[in-house]
Amino acid sequence: MASSSSSVASSGFSAATKAETFRIAGTKCWACSTTAPEIRHVVPHHDPQIPVWEQAGLFTFDYEHTHNSIPLCGSCHTEFDMSLDPGYVFFPADIQYFIDFERQDRARREQAAADTAVHISTFSRQVPTSVDYKKHEINSNRVSPTAIGGRYSRVFLKQFLHSGEIPGVEKTFSTAKEWHGAPLASIRRAFAALSSPRFFIIVDTNTRHMLEELRQLYFSDDRLSSELILLRDVYRPQARTSQKHQLENQTNDDSARYDKKAEGQDTGFARALGAANHDGYNEWVLGPESTTNDIVKLYAPVFSST
């Protein structure tokens, strides 16, 4: 186990935040109950998507506060932080609550925009905090008033516990568990895991669909940076249709010019083109019967463009 000084440097949390996290969440790994965990970030400070989520009004918590902290052992932390192929992820057990909350908040913002004749993006988005989610869970009789927070689904996407030597051990830790932090921090991780084939295979269809719906709700309005809006518009159907017409016109012009140049090709050149356009891939384009003139005609467009 790393010394306290080195662990502070590695995790970035203050000693006070670490102590408070252990007090709230316990001194074992939140994921697998292994002893001697470290306090880790749910949203790491180097996450390149932080500006996008902040611009959308989704991240409103302190990244170095207990809202973003969780005790994890070395193995769970490694798999949790493996962004390209995560082996562990957690997210709110009641995703429908967040969908309903966002729909209601969007209706509020749309009404305010209509009343004041200003764009909806002018009005701040409201998202559920840890207190909001816990209150909802208490009112739904899913957690007790003394709970540290709402329930979260724990999903193992790989058999890495005990090096995979105890098949099925993950089931012991797959039940929903209370967590004290900001719900949106865990949702950020869930959205990232949505692209994983492991997530697609392991997580039930209804849960995946609800997460996809929530992602659509969170990022479908115009609370985006000018850079993202510009890039988005490049790929909108109207823009793509216009670009397609321009490309088709250019292609037709190029084809006409090429056809004119290709008039009078001899049979050797025709055979060369036939070899190049064959369904199977050929390493050679010009055959043994090709002439120097064939080569010049075939590569003239390349030479003229350089």
mmCIF file with all atom_site columns, N, CA and C in Angstrom, residues 172-215:
data_model
loop_
_atom_site.group_PDB
_atom_site.id
_atom_site.type_symbol
_atom_site.label_atom_id
_atom_site.label_alt_id
_atom_site.label_comp_id
_atom_site.label_asym_id
_atom_site.label_entity_id
_atom_site.label_seq_id
_atom_site.pdbx_PDB_ins_code
_atom_site.Cartn_x
_atom_site.Cartn_y
_atom_site.Cartn_z
_atom_site.occupancy
_atom_site.B_iso_or_equiv
_atom_site.pdbx_formal_charge
_atom_site.auth_seq_id
_atom_site.auth_comp_id
_atom_site.auth_asym_id
_atom_site.auth_atom_id
_atom_site.pdbx_PDB_model_num
ATOM 1   N N  . THR A 1 172 ? -21.799 -11.328 -6.046  1.00 0.00 ? 172 THR A N  1
ATOM 2   C CA . THR A 1 172 ? -21.860 -10.877 -4.655  1.00 0.00 ? 172 THR A CA 1
ATOM 3   C C  . THR A 1 172 ? -21.882 -9.358  -4.565  1.00 0.00 ? 172 THR A C  1
ATOM 4   N N  . PHE A 1 173 ? -21.227 -8.709  -5.529  1.00 0.00 ? 173 PHE A N  1
ATOM 5   C CA . PHE A 1 173 ? -21.093 -7.254  -5.479  1.00 0.00 ? 173 PHE A CA 1
ATOM 6   C C  . PHE A 1 173 ? -21.892 -6.555  -6.585  1.00 0.00 ? 173 PHE A C  1
ATOM 7   N N  . SER A 1 174 ? -22.881 -7.254  -7.127  1.00 0.00 ? 174 SER A N  1
ATOM 8   C CA . SER A 1 174 ? -23.655 -6.684  -8.232  1.00 0.00 ? 174 SER A CA 1
ATOM 9   C C  . SER A 1 174 ? -24.958 -6.027  -7.782  1.00 0.00 ? 174 SER A C  1
ATOM 10  N N  . THR A 1 175 ? -25.265 -6.128  -6.503  1.00 0.00 ? 175 THR A N  1
ATOM 11  C CA . THR A 1 175 ? -26.492 -5.499  -6.009  1.00 0.00 ? 175 THR A CA 1
ATOM 12  C C  . THR A 1 175 ? -26.312 -3.987  -5.925  1.00 0.00 ? 175 THR A C  1
ATOM 13  N N  . ALA A 1 176 ? -27.419 -3.261  -5.984  1.00 0.00 ? 176 ALA A N  1
ATOM 14  C CA . ALA A 1 176 ? -27.362 -1.798  -5.896  1.00 0.00 ? 176 ALA A CA 1
ATOM 15  C C  . ALA A 1 176 ? -26.821 -1.376  -4.534  1.00 0.00 ? 176 ALA A C  1
ATOM 16  N N  . LYS A 1 177 ? -26.083 -0.279  -4.530  1.00 0.00 ? 177 LYS A N  1
ATOM 17  C CA . LYS A 1 177 ? -25.444 0.183   -3.300  1.00 0.00 ? 177 LYS A CA 1
ATOM 18  C C  . LYS A 1 177 ? -25.539 1.703   -3.201  1.00 0.00 ? 177 LYS A C  1
ATOM 19  N N  . GLU A 1 178 ? -25.642 2.202   -1.984  1.00 0.00 ? 178 GLU A N  1
ATOM 20  C CA . GLU A 1 178 ? -25.724 3.646   -1.771  1.00 0.00 ? 178 GLU A CA 1
ATOM 21  C C  . GLU A 1 178 ? -24.368 4.305   -2.029  1.00 0.00 ? 178 GLU A C  1
ATOM 22  N N  . TRP A 1 179 ? -24.430 5.480   -2.639  1.00 0.00 ? 179 TRP A N  1
ATOM 23  C CA . TRP A 1 179 ? -23.220 6.288   -2.831  1.00 0.00 ? 179 TRP A CA 1
ATOM 24  C C  . TRP A 1 179 ? -23.559 7.733   -2.516  1.00 0.00 ? 179 TRP A C  1
ATOM 25  N N  . HIS A 1 180 ? -22.603 8.463   -1.986  1.00 0.00 ? 180 HIS A N  1
ATOM 26  C CA . HIS A 1 180 ? -22.836 9.810   -1.478  1.00 0.00 ? 180 HIS A CA 1
ATOM 27  C C  . HIS A 1 180 ? -22.599 10.910  -2.503  1.00 0.00 ? 180 HIS A C  1
ATOM 28  N N  . GLY A 1 181 ? -21.998 10.587  -3.649  1.00 0.00 ? 181 GLY A N  1
ATOM 29  C CA . GLY A 1 181 ? -21.508 11.618  -4.558  1.00 0.00 ? 181 GLY A CA 1
ATOM 30  C C  . GLY A 1 181 ? -22.526 12.176  -5.535  1.00 0.00 ? 181 GLY A C  1
ATOM 31  N N  . ALA A 1 182 ? -22.016 13.049  -6.425  1.00 0.00 ? 182 ALA A N  1
ATOM 32  C CA . ALA A 1 182 ? -22.857 13.695  -7.436  1.00 0.00 ? 182 ALA A CA 1
ATOM 33  C C  . ALA A 1 182 ? -23.287 12.675  -8.488  1.00 0.00 ? 182 ALA A C  1
ATOM 34  N N  . PRO A 1 183 ? -24.575 12.496  -8.698  1.00 0.00 ? 183 PRO A N  1
ATOM 35  C CA . PRO A 1 183 ? -25.046 11.494  -9.669  1.00 0.00 ? 183 PRO A CA 1
ATOM 36  C C  . PRO A 1 183 ? -24.491 11.695  -11.073 1.00 0.00 ? 183 PRO A C  1
ATOM 37  N N  . LEU A 1 184 ? -24.340 12.961  -11.483 1.00 0.00 ? 184 LEU A N  1
ATOM 38  C CA . LEU A 1 184 ? -23.883 13.218  -12.851 1.00 0.00 ? 184 LEU A CA 1
ATOM 39  C C  . LEU A 1 184 ? -22.454 12.742  -13.077 1.00 0.00 ? 184 LEU A C  1
ATOM 40  N N  . ALA A 1 185 ? -21.669 12.646  -12.016 1.00 0.00 ? 185 ALA A N  1
ATOM 41  C CA . ALA A 1 185 ? -20.305 12.130  -12.163 1.00 0.00 ? 185 ALA A CA 1
ATOM 42  C C  . ALA A 1 185 ? -20.344 10.672  -12.611 1.00 0.00 ? 185 ALA A C  1
ATOM 43  N N  . SER A 1 186 ? -21.220 9.889   -11.998 1.00 0.00 ? 186 SER A N  1
ATOM 44  C CA . SER A 1 186 ? -21.329 8.476   -12.378 1.00 0.00 ? 186 SER A CA 1
ATOM 45  C C  . SER A 1 186 ? -21.992 8.320   -13.745 1.00 0.00 ? 186 SER A C  1
ATOM 46  N N  . ILE A 1 187 ? -22.912 9.216   -14.071 1.00 0.00 ? 187 ILE A N  1
ATOM 47  C CA . ILE A 1 187 ? -23.579 9.153   -15.378 1.00 0.00 ? 187 ILE A CA 1
ATOM 48  C C  . ILE A 1 187 ? -22.578 9.429   -16.496 1.00 0.00 ? 187 ILE A C  1
ATOM 49  N N  . ARG A 1 188 ? -21.632 10.312  -16.236 1.00 0.00 ? 188 ARG A N  1
ATOM 50  C CA . ARG A 1 188 ? -20.561 10.560  -17.219 1.00 0.00 ? 188 ARG A CA 1
ATOM 51  C C  . ARG A 1 188 ? -19.847 9.252   -17.557 1.00 0.00 ? 188 ARG A C  1
ATOM 52  N N  . ARG A 1 189 ? -19.561 8.463   -16.544 1.00 0.00 ? 189 ARG A N  1
ATOM 53  C CA . ARG A 1 189 ? -18.885 7.181   -16.760 1.00 0.00 ? 189 ARG A CA 1
ATOM 54  C C  . ARG A 1 189 ? -19.785 6.195   -17.510 1.00 0.00 ? 189 ARG A C  1
ATOM 55  N N  . ALA A 1 190 ? -21.066 6.214   -17.181 1.00 0.00 ? 190 ALA A N  1
ATOM 56  C CA . ALA A 1 190 ? -21.998 5.292   -17.839 1.00 0.00 ? 190 ALA A CA 1
ATOM 57  C C  . ALA A 1 190 ? -22.127 5.605   -19.321 1.00 0.00 ? 190 ALA A C  1
ATOM 58  N N  . PHE A 1 191 ? -22.195 6.889   -19.663 1.00 0.00 ? 191 PHE A N  1
ATOM 59  C CA . PHE A 1 191 ? -22.294 7.273   -21.070 1.00 0.00 ? 191 PHE A CA 1
ATOM 60  C C  . PHE A 1 191 ? -21.059 6.808   -21.839 1.00 0.00 ? 191 PHE A C  1
ATOM 61  N N  . ALA A 1 192 ? -19.899 6.910   -21.211 1.00 0.00 ? 192 ALA A N  1
ATOM 62  C CA . ALA A 1 192 ? -18.666 6.473   -21.875 1.00 0.00 ? 192 ALA A CA 1
ATOM 63  C C  . ALA A 1 192 ? -18.683 4.966   -22.112 1.00 0.00 ? 192 ALA A C  1
ATOM 64  N N  . ALA A 1 193 ? -19.263 4.228   -21.168 1.00 0.00 ? 193 ALA A N  1
ATOM 65  C CA . ALA A 1 193 ? -19.293 2.764   -21.280 1.00 0.00 ? 193 ALA A CA 1
ATOM 66  C C  . ALA A 1 193 ? -20.324 2.275   -22.290 1.00 0.00 ? 193 ALA A C  1
ATOM 67  N N  . LEU A 1 194 ? -21.260 3.135   -22.671 1.00 0.00 ? 194 LEU A N  1
ATOM 68  C CA . LEU A 1 194 ? -22.315 2.727   -23.605 1.00 0.00 ? 194 LEU A CA 1
ATOM 69  C C  . LEU A 1 194 ? -21.762 2.200   -24.926 1.00 0.00 ? 194 LEU A C  1
ATOM 70  N N  . SER A 1 195 ? -20.594 2.674   -25.323 1.00 0.00 ? 195 SER A N  1
ATOM 71  C CA . SER A 1 195 ? -20.023 2.253   -26.606 1.00 0.00 ? 195 SER A CA 1
ATOM 72  C C  . SER A 1 195 ? -19.303 0.913   -26.521 1.00 0.00 ? 195 SER A C  1
ATOM 73  N N  . SER A 1 196 ? -19.180 0.377   -25.320 1.00 0.00 ? 196 SER A N  1
ATOM 74  C CA . SER A 1 196 ? -18.451 -0.877  -25.141 1.00 0.00 ? 196 SER A CA 1
ATOM 75  C C  . SER A 1 196 ? -19.304 -2.087  -25.515 1.00 0.00 ? 196 SER A C  1
ATOM 76  N N  . PRO A 1 197 ? -18.774 -3.003  -26.322 1.00 0.00 ? 197 PRO A N  1
ATOM 77  C CA . PRO A 1 197 ? -19.510 -4.244  -26.605 1.00 0.00 ? 197 PRO A CA 1
ATOM 78  C C  . PRO A 1 197 ? -19.805 -5.026  -25.331 1.00 0.00 ? 197 PRO A C  1
ATOM 79  N N  . ARG A 1 198 ? -18.915 -4.937  -24.355 1.00 0.00 ? 198 ARG A N  1
ATOM 80  C CA . ARG A 1 198 ? -19.145 -5.626  -23.080 1.00 0.00 ? 198 ARG A CA 1
ATOM 81  C C  . ARG A 1 198 ? -20.413 -5.087  -22.417 1.00 0.00 ? 198 ARG A C  1
ATOM 82  N N  . PHE A 1 199 ? -20.545 -3.766  -22.416 1.00 0.00 ? 199 PHE A N  1
ATOM 83  C CA . PHE A 1 199 ? -21.715 -3.132  -21.818 1.00 0.00 ? 199 PHE A CA 1
ATOM 84  C C  . PHE A 1 199 ? -22.978 -3.562  -22.555 1.00 0.00 ? 199 PHE A C  1
ATOM 85  N N  . PHE A 1 200 ? -22.893 -3.623  -23.872 1.00 0.00 ? 200 PHE A N  1
ATOM 86  C CA . PHE A 1 200 ? -24.039 -4.018  -24.695 1.00 0.00 ? 200 PHE A CA 1
ATOM 87  C C  . PHE A 1 200 ? -24.477 -5.447  -24.373 1.00 0.00 ? 200 PHE A C  1
ATOM 88  N N  . ILE A 1 201 ? -23.519 -6.333  -24.155 1.00 0.00 ? 201 ILE A N  1
ATOM 89  C CA . ILE A 1 201 ? -23.823 -7.740  -23.893 1.00 0.00 ? 201 ILE A CA 1
ATOM 90  C C  . ILE A 1 201 ? -24.325 -7.954  -22.466 1.00 0.00 ? 201 ILE A C  1
ATOM 91  N N  . ILE A 1 202 ? -23.700 -7.277  -21.506 1.00 0.00 ? 202 ILE A N  1
ATOM 92  C CA . ILE A 1 202 ? -23.949 -7.564  -20.093 1.00 0.00 ? 202 ILE A CA 1
ATOM 93  C C  . ILE A 1 202 ? -25.152 -6.812  -19.527 1.00 0.00 ? 202 ILE A C  1
ATOM 94  N N  . VAL A 1 203 ? -25.290 -5.547  -19.868 1.00 0.00 ? 203 VAL A N  1
ATOM 95  C CA . VAL A 1 203 ? -26.353 -4.721  -19.287 1.00 0.00 ? 203 VAL A CA 1
ATOM 96  C C  . VAL A 1 203 ? -27.661 -4.948  -20.035 1.00 0.00 ? 203 VAL A C  1
ATOM 97  N N  . ASP A 1 204 ? -28.760 -5.037  -19.299 1.00 0.00 ? 204 ASP A N  1
ATOM 98  C CA . ASP A 1 204 ? -30.048 -5.339  -19.920 1.00 0.00 ? 204 ASP A CA 1
ATOM 99  C C  . ASP A 1 204 ? -30.484 -4.232  -20.875 1.00 0.00 ? 204 ASP A C  1
ATOM 100 N N  . THR A 1 205 ? -31.298 -4.619  -21.840 1.00 0.00 ? 205 THR A N  1
ATOM 101 C CA . THR A 1 205 ? -31.713 -3.714  -22.915 1.00 0.00 ? 205 THR A CA 1
ATOM 102 C C  . THR A 1 205 ? -32.430 -2.478  -22.390 1.00 0.00 ? 205 THR A C  1
ATOM 103 N N  . ASN A 1 206 ? -33.312 -2.646  -21.423 1.00 0.00 ? 206 ASN A N  1
ATOM 104 C CA . ASN A 1 206 ? -34.077 -1.516  -20.904 1.00 0.00 ? 206 ASN A CA 1
ATOM 105 C C  . ASN A 1 206 ? -33.167 -0.471  -20.267 1.00 0.00 ? 206 ASN A C  1
ATOM 106 N N  . THR A 1 207 ? -32.182 -0.929  -19.512 1.00 0.00 ? 207 THR A N  1
ATOM 107 C CA . THR A 1 207 ? -31.246 0.001   -18.875 1.00 0.00 ? 207 THR A CA 1
ATOM 108 C C  . THR A 1 207 ? -30.442 0.759   -19.921 1.00 0.00 ? 207 THR A C  1
ATOM 109 N N  . ARG A 1 208 ? -29.971 0.042   -20.932 1.00 0.00 ? 208 ARG A N  1
ATOM 110 C CA . ARG A 1 208 ? -29.204 0.700   -21.996 1.00 0.00 ? 208 ARG A CA 1
ATOM 111 C C  . ARG A 1 208 ? -30.049 1.737   -22.722 1.00 0.00 ? 208 ARG A C  1
ATOM 112 N N  . HIS A 1 209 ? -31.288 1.394   -22.999 1.00 0.00 ? 209 HIS A N  1
ATOM 113 C CA . HIS A 1 209 ? -32.161 2.328   -23.706 1.00 0.00 ? 209 HIS A CA 1
ATOM 114 C C  . HIS A 1 209 ? -32.437 3.580   -22.870 1.00 0.00 ? 209 HIS A C  1
ATOM 115 N N  . MET A 1 210 ? -32.600 3.406   -21.568 1.00 0.00 ? 210 MET A N  1
ATOM 116 C CA . MET A 1 210 ? -32.831 4.567   -20.709 1.00 0.00 ? 210 MET A CA 1
ATOM 117 C C  . MET A 1 210 ? -31.597 5.462   -20.652 1.00 0.00 ? 210 MET A C  1
ATOM 118 N N  . LEU A 1 211 ? -30.422 4.871   -20.591 1.00 0.00 ? 211 LEU A N  1
ATOM 119 C CA . LEU A 1 211 ? -29.192 5.665   -20.592 1.00 0.00 ? 211 LEU A CA 1
ATOM 120 C C  . LEU A 1 211 ? -29.030 6.408   -21.916 1.00 0.00 ? 211 LEU A C  1
ATOM 121 N N  . GLU A 1 212 ? -29.355 5.742   -23.007 1.00 0.00 ? 212 GLU A N  1
ATOM 122 C CA . GLU A 1 212 ? -29.278 6.390   -24.318 1.00 0.00 ? 212 GLU A CA 1
ATOM 123 C C  . GLU A 1 212 ? -30.284 7.537   -24.427 1.00 0.00 ? 212 GLU A C  1
ATOM 124 N N  . GLU A 1 213 ? -31.471 7.328   -23.874 1.00 0.00 ? 213 GLU A N  1
ATOM 125 C CA . GLU A 1 213 ? -32.480 8.390   -23.891 1.00 0.00 ? 213 GLU A CA 1
ATOM 126 C C  . GLU A 1 213 ? -32.021 9.580   -23.059 1.00 0.00 ? 213 GLU A C  1
ATOM 127 N N  . LEU A 1 214 ? -31.424 9.298   -21.914 1.00 0.00 ? 214 LEU A N  1
ATOM 128 C CA . LEU A 1 214 ? -30.943 10.380  -21.055 1.00 0.00 ? 214 LEU A CA 1
ATOM 129 C C  . LEU A 1 214 ? -29.817 11.150  -21.739 1.00 0.00 ? 214 LEU A C  1
ATOM 130 N N  . ARG A 1 215 ? -28.929 10.447  -22.400 1.00 0.00 ? 215 ARG A N  1
ATOM 131 C CA . ARG A 1 215 ? -27.851 11.118  -23.132 1.00 0.00 ? 215 ARG A CA 1
ATOM 132 C C  . ARG A 1 215 ? -28.420 12.016  -24.225 1.00 0.00 ? 215 ARG A C  1
#
